[in-house]
Coordinates of C-alpha atoms in Angstrom, one line a residue:
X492 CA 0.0 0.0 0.0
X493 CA 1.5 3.7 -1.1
X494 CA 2.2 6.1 1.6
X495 CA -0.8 8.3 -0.4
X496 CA -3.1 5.3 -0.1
X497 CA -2.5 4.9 3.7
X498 CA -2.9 8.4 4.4
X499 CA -6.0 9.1 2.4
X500 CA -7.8 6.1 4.6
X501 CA -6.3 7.5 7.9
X502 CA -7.7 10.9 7.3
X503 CA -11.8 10.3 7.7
X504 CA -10.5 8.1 11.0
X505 CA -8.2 11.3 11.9
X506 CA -11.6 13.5 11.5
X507 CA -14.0 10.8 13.3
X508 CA -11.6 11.0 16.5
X509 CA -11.0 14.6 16.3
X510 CA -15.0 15.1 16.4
X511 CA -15.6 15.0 20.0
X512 CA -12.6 17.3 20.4
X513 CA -13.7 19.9 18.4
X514 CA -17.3 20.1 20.2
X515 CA -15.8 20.1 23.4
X516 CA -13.9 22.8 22.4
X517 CA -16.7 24.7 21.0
X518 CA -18.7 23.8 24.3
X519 CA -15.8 25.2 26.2
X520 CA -16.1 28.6 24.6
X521 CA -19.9 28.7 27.1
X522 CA -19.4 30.6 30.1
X523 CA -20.3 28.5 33.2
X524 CA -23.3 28.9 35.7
X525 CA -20.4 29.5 38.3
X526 CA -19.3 32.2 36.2
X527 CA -22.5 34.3 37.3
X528 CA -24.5 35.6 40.3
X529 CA -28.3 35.6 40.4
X530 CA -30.8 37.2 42.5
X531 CA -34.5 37.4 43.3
X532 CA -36.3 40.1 44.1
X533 CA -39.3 41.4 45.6
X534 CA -41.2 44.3 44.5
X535 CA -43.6 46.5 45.2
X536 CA -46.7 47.6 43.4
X537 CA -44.4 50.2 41.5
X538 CA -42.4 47.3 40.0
X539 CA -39.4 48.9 42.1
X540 CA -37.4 46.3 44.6
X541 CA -38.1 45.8 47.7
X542 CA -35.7 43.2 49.2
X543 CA -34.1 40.3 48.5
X544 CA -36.1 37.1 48.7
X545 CA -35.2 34.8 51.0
X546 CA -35.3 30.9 50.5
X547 CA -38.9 31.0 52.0
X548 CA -39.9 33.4 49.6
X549 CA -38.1 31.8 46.5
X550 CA -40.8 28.4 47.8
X551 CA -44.1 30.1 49.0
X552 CA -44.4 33.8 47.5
X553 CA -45.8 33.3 44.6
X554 CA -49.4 32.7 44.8
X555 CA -52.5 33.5 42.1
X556 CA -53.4 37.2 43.4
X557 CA -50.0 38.0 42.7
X558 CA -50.0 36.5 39.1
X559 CA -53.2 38.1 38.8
X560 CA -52.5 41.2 39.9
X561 CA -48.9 41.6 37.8
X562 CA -46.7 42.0 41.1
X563 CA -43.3 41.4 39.3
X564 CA -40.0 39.4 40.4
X565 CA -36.9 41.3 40.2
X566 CA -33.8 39.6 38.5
X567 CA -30.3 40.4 38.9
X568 CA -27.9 38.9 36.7
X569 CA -24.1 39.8 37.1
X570 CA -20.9 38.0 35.3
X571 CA -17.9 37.8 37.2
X572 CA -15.3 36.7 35.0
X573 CA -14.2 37.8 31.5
X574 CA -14.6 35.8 28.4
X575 CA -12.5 35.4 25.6
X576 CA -14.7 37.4 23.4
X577 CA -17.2 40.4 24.7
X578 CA -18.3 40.7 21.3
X579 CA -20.7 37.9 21.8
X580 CA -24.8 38.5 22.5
X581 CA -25.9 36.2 25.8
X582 CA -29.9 35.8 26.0
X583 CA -31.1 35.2 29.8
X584 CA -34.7 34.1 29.5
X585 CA -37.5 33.0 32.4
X586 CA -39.3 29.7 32.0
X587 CA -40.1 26.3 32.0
X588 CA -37.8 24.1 29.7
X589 CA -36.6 26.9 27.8
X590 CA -34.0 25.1 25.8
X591 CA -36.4 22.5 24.5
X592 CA -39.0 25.2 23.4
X593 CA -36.8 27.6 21.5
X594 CA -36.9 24.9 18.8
X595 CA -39.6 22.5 19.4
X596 CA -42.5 25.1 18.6
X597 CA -45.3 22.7 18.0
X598 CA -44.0 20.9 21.6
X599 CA -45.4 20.7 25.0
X600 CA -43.8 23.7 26.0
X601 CA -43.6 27.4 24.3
X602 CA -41.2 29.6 24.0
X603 CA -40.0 31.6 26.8
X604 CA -40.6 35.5 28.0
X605 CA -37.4 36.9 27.4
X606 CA -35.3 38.8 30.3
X607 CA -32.2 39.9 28.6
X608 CA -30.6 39.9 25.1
X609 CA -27.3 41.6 25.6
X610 CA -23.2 42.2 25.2
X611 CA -21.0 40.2 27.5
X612 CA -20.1 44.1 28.6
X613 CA -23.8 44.7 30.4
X614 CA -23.5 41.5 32.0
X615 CA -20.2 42.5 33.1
X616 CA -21.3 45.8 34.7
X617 CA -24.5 43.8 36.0
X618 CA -28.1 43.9 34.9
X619 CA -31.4 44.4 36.1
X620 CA -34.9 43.0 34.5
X621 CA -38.3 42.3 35.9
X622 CA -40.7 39.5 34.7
X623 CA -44.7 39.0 34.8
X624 CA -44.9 35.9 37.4
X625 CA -47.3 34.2 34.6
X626 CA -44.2 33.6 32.6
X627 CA -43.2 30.9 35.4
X628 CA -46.1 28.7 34.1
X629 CA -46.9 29.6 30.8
X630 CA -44.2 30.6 27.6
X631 CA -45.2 32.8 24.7
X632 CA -48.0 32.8 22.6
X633 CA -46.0 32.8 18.3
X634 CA -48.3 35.7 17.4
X635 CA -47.1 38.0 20.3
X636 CA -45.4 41.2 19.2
X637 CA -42.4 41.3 21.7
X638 CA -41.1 38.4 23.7
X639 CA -39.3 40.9 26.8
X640 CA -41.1 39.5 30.2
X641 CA -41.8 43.0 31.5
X642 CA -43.7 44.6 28.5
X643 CA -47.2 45.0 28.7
X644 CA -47.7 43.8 25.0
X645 CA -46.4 40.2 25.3
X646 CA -48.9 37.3 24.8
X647 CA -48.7 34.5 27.0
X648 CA -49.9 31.0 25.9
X649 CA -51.9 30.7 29.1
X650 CA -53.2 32.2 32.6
X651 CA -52.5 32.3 36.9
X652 CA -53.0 28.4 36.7
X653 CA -51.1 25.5 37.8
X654 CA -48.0 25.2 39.9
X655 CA -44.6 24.1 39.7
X656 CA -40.7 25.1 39.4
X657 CA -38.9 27.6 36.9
X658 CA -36.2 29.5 36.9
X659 CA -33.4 31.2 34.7
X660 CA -32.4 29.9 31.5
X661 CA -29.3 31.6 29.6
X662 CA -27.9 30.8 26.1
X663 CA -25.2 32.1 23.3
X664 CA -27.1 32.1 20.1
X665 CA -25.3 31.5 16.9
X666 CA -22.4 29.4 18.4
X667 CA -23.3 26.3 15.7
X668 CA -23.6 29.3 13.0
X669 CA -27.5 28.5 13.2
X670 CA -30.3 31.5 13.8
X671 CA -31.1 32.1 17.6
X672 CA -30.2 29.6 20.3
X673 CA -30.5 25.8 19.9
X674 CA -30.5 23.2 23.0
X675 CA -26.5 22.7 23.5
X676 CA -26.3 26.5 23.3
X677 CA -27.5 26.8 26.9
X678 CA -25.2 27.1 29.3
X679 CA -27.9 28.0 32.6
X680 CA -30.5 25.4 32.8
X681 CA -32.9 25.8 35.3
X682 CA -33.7 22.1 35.1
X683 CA -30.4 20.6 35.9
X684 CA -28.7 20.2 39.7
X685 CA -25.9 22.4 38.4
X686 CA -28.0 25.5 38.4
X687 CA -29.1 25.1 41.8
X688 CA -25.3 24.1 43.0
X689 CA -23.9 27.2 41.4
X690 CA -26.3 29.4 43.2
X691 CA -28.9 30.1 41.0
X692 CA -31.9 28.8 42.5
X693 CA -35.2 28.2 40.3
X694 CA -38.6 29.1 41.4
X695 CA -41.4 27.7 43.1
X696 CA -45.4 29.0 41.6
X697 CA -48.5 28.0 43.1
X698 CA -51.5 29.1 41.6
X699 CA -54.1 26.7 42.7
X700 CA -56.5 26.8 45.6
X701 CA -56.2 23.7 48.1
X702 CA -57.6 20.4 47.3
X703 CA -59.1 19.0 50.3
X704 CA -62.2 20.6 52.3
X705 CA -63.3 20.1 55.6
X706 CA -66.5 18.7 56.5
X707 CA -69.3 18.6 59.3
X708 CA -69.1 22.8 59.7
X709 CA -70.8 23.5 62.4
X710 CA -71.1 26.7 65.1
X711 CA -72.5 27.4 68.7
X712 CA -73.2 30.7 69.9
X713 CA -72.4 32.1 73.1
X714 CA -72.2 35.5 75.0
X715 CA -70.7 37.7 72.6
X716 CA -68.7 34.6 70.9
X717 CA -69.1 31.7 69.0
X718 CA -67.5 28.6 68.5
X719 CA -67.2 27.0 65.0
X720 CA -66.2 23.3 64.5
X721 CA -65.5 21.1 61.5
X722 CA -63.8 17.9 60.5
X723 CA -60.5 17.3 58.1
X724 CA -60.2 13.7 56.7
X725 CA -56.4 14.7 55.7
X726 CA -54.5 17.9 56.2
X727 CA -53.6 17.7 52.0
X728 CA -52.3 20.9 51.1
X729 CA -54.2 23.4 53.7
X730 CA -51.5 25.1 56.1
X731 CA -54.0 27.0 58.1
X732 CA -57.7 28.6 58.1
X733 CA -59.3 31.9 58.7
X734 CA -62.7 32.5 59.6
X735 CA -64.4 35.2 57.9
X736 CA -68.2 36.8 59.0
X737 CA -70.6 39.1 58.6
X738 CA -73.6 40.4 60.2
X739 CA -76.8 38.5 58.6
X740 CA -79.2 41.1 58.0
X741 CA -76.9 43.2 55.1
X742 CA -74.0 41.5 55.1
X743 CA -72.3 44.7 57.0
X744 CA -68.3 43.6 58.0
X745 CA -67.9 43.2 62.3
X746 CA -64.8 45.6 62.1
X747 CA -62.6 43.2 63.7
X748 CA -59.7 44.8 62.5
X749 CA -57.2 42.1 61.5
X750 CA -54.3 43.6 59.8
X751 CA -54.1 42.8 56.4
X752 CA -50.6 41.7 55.0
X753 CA -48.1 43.4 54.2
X754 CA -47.8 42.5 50.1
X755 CA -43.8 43.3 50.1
X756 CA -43.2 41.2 53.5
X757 CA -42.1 37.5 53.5
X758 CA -44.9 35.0 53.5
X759 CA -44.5 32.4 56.3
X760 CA -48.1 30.7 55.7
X761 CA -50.5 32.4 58.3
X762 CA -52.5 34.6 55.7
X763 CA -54.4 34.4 52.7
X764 CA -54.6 36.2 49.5
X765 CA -56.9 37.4 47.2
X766 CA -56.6 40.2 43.7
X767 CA -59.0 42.2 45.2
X768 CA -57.6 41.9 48.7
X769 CA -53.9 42.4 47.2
X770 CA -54.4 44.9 44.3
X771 CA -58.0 45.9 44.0
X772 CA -59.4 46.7 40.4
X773 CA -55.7 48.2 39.6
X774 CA -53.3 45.5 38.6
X775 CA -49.2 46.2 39.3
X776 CA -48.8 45.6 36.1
X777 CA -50.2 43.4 33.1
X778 CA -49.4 40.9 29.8
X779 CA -51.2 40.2 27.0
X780 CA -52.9 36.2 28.9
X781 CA -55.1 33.9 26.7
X782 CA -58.3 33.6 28.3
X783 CA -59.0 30.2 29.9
X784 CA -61.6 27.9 27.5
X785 CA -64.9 27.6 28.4
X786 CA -66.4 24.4 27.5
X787 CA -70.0 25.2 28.5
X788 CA -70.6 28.9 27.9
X789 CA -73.5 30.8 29.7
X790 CA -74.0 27.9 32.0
X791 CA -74.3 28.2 35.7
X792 CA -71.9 26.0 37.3
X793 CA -68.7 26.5 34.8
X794 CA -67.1 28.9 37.5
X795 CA -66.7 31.4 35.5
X796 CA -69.0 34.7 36.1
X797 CA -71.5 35.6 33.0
X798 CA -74.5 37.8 31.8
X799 CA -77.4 37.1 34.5
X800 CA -75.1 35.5 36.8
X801 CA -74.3 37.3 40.0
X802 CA -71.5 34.4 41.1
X803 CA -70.4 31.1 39.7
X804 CA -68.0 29.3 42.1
X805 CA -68.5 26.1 39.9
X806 CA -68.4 23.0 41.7
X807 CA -68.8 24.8 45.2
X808 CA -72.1 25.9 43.9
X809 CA -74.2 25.2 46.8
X810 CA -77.6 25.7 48.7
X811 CA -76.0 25.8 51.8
X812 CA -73.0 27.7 49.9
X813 CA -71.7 30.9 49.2
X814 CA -73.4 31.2 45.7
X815 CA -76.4 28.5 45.4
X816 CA -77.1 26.3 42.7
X817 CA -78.6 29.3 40.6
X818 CA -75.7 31.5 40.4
X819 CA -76.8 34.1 43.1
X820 CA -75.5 35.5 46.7
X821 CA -76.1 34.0 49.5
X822 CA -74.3 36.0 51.5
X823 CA -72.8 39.5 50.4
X824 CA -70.4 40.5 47.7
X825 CA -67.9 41.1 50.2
X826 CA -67.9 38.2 51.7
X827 CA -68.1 36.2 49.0
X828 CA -65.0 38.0 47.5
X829 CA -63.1 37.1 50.7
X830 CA -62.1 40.6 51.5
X831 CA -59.9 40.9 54.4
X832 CA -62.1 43.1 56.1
X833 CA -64.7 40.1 57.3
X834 CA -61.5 38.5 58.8
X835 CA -63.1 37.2 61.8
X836 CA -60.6 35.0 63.7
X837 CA -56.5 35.0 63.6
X838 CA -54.4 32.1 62.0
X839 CA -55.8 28.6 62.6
X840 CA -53.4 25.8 62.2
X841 CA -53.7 22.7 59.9
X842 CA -54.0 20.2 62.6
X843 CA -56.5 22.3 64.6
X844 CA -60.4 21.7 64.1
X845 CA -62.5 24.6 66.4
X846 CA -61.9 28.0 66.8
X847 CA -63.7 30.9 69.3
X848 CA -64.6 33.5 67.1
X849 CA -65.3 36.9 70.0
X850 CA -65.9 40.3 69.6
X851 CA -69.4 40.2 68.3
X852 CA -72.7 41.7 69.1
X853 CA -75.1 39.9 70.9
X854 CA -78.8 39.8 69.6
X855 CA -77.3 40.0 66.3
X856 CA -77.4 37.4 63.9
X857 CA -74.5 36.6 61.7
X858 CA -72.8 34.5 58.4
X859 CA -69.6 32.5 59.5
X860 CA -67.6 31.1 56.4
X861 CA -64.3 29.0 57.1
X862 CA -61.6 29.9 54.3
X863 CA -59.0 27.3 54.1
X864 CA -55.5 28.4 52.6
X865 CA -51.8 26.7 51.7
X866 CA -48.9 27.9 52.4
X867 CA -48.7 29.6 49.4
X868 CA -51.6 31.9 50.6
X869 CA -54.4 30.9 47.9
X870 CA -57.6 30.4 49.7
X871 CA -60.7 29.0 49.0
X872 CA -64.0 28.9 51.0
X873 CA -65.7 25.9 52.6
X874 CA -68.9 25.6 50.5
X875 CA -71.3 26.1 53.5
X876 CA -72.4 28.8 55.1
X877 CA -73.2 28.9 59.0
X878 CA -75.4 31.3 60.9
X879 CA -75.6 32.2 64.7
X880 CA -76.5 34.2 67.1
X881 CA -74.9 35.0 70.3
X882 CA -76.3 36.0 73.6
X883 CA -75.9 37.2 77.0
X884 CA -77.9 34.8 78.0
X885 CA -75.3 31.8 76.9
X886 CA -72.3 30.8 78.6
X887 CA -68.6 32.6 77.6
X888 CA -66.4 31.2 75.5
X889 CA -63.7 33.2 75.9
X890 CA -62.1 34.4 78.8
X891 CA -62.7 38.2 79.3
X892 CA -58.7 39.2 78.2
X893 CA -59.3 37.6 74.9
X894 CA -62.8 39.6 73.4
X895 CA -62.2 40.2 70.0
X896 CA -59.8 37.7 68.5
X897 CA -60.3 34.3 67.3
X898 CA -59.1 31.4 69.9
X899 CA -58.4 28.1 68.3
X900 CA -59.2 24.8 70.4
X901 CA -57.6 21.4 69.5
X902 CA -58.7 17.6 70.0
X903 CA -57.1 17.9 73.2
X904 CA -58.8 21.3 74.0
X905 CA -62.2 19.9 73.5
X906 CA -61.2 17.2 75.7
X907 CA -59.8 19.8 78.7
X908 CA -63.4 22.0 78.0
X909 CA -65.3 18.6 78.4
X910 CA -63.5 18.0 81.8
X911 CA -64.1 21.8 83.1
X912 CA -68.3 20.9 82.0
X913 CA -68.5 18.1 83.9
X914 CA -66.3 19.6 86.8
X915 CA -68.5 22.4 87.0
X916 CA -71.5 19.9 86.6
X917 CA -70.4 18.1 89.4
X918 CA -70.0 21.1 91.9
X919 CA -73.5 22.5 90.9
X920 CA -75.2 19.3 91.7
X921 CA -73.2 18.9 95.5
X922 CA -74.2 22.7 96.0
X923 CA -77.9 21.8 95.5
X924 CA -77.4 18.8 97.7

């Protein structure tokens, strides 16, 4: 065999082995997650930060009335080491499986809002963005005018539904000399273990209502108090409950006066929250969301408000609910809305099942609803409605240091208030002896 021969048949082998060394080289050209720093925000209705967010917050802030109501996460994205080339364009983007949308259009997943489209030199000097929290459940819409995560005019394939984890997704587009970024091109990945090890931490978004509902809702009046009880075959998803009250006879609020939360502070599972408790009819800020479908249009019972109907709670539609079976009040709008201002009783934990409702006017008959909440803060009503009234006439419930607040009573405090009965049972009868 000639020397020509031999070398012509080594050369495709020299090619085939030198393969892998050439894309590792041209994966080596990626900056690293390490090579960055990332950090959440909080901000306020302004879109301006606020704080940092804690690891708490980065698992339990984001709820549906802050989707709804457009209440923005900051992100700060700063590069820390220099790269061969500042020439080059990085894209940061906020989503769910970014890398696998920006190509598969007709997948599962669409493409993501994007944070950041810049020169190594801005990443460099540090940047600043701000995203819609929808964008953590839902990509892009292909019709939408602008994919940037902050402007008002972006379409998102989808509303303040579901729950889950997303996070920061960064690419260099054009490294395989192929038009925006394809899947190797991502160096961040807020799917893999390296992300989270390199301190970029994804997000948690919960914007569903809990799953379980008690049962067996029940109250008993007393002087100036109440006691409500109820049953929970599994704690599920509920970290606490509130109960929430008006007076019968037009639905006027008790003035109770339980401080509603603080929308900036960090969420540690002891309040609920609403749109109209959080924002009102003026949104932080908005995108362009597809409206959810509506299988059964101008039908009570779809949960979705319509001409004629004056509520809709869907399957909580109830005669003994908050909006009966024909789509109308039972109670008033304000209730029914959950505003914080029938708050009736503080935090009630999970694992408790009666509460002491005080504060209220005897001779006057009232509504008592029992809002159940996770520890993201989304609520949702128990779909019965329970009226008392207390009187001076009935024994206290609550010792005269604790009028006006809500006092929760476990299994073992209905045992301990069973002994003090029959204590106090058992000295009355010896006193008429």
């Amino acid at each position: 065999m000639s020397d020509a021969s031999y070398r012509s048949r080594l050369l495709p082998l020299s090619i085939l082995l030198a393969s892998p060394c050439l894309a590792a080289t041209a994966r080596a050209e990626l900056p690293e997650p390490a090579d960055f720093t990332v950090s959440w925000h909080i901000t306020d209705e302004a879109g301006e930060k606020v704080r940092p967010m804690t690891e708490r917050d980065q698992r339990q802030f984001l709820n549906r009335a802050r989707c709804e109501c457009g209440q923005q996460v900051g992100a700060d994205i700063q590069l820390n080491t220099k790269l061969a080339s500042t020439a080059d364009q990085l894209q940061a983007m906020i989503g769910q499986e970014c890398a696998v949308a920006e190509t598969a259009l007709a997948g599962a997943f669409r493409r993501c809002g994007m944070l950041a489209a810049e020169l190594v030199p801005t990443y460099i000097y540090g940047l600043s963005s701000t995203f819609h929290p929808a964008f953590l459940a839902h990509g892009l819409l292909p019709k939408t005018p602008t994919r940037l995560a902050h402007d008002p005019l972006v379409m998102v394939a989808g509303g303040c539904d579901g729950a889950g984890e997303a996070g920061l997704w960064m690419c260099k587009p054009n490294e395989n000399s192929m038009a925006n970024c394809q899947e190797p091109e991502f160096f961040v990945r807020a799917d893999e273990a390296l992300s989270a090890l390199s301190g970029i931490p994804s997000l948690a978004f919960d914007y569903q209502p809990p799953l379980i509902q008690p049962t067996d809702l029940s109250v008993e009046p007393g002087n100036g108090a109440v006691q409500l009880h109820w049953e929970l075959p599994s704690s599920g998803d509920i970290a606490g409950f509130r109960v929430l009250c008006e007076e019968a006879d037009g639905g006027a609020a008790p003035g109770q006066a339980f401080a509603t939360p603080d929308p900036t502070a960090e969420h540690d599972g002891t309040h609920y929250f609403t749109a109209g408790n959080l924002c009102g009819d003026q949104p932080f800020s908005t995108v362009q969301l597809e409206p959810a479908a509506v299988t059964d249009p101008d039908t009570c019972g779809n949960g979705v408000i319509e001409a004629g109907e004056a509520c809709d709670d869907g399957e909580d539609n109830d005669p003994d609910g908050l909006c009966d079976r024909d789509c109308r009040l039972r109670v008033g709008p304000g209730l029914h809305a959950l505003s914080w201002d029938h708050v009736c009783s503080d935090h009630v934990d999970f694992s408790d099942d009666s509460v002491v409702v005080g504060g209220l006017t005897n001779g006057t008959a009232y509504n008592f609803v029992l809002v159940a909440y996770d520890l993201a803060g989304n609520p949702r009503a128990f779909a019965r409605v329970v009226k008392a009234t207390p009187d001076a006439s009935l024994p206290d419930l609550l010792p005269a240091s604790d009028e006006g607040c809500g006092c929760t009573t476990s299994r073992e405090g209905h045992g301990l208030l069973a002994m003090s009965l029959g204590t106090l049972v058992m000295l009355l009868r010896r006193r008429r002896r």
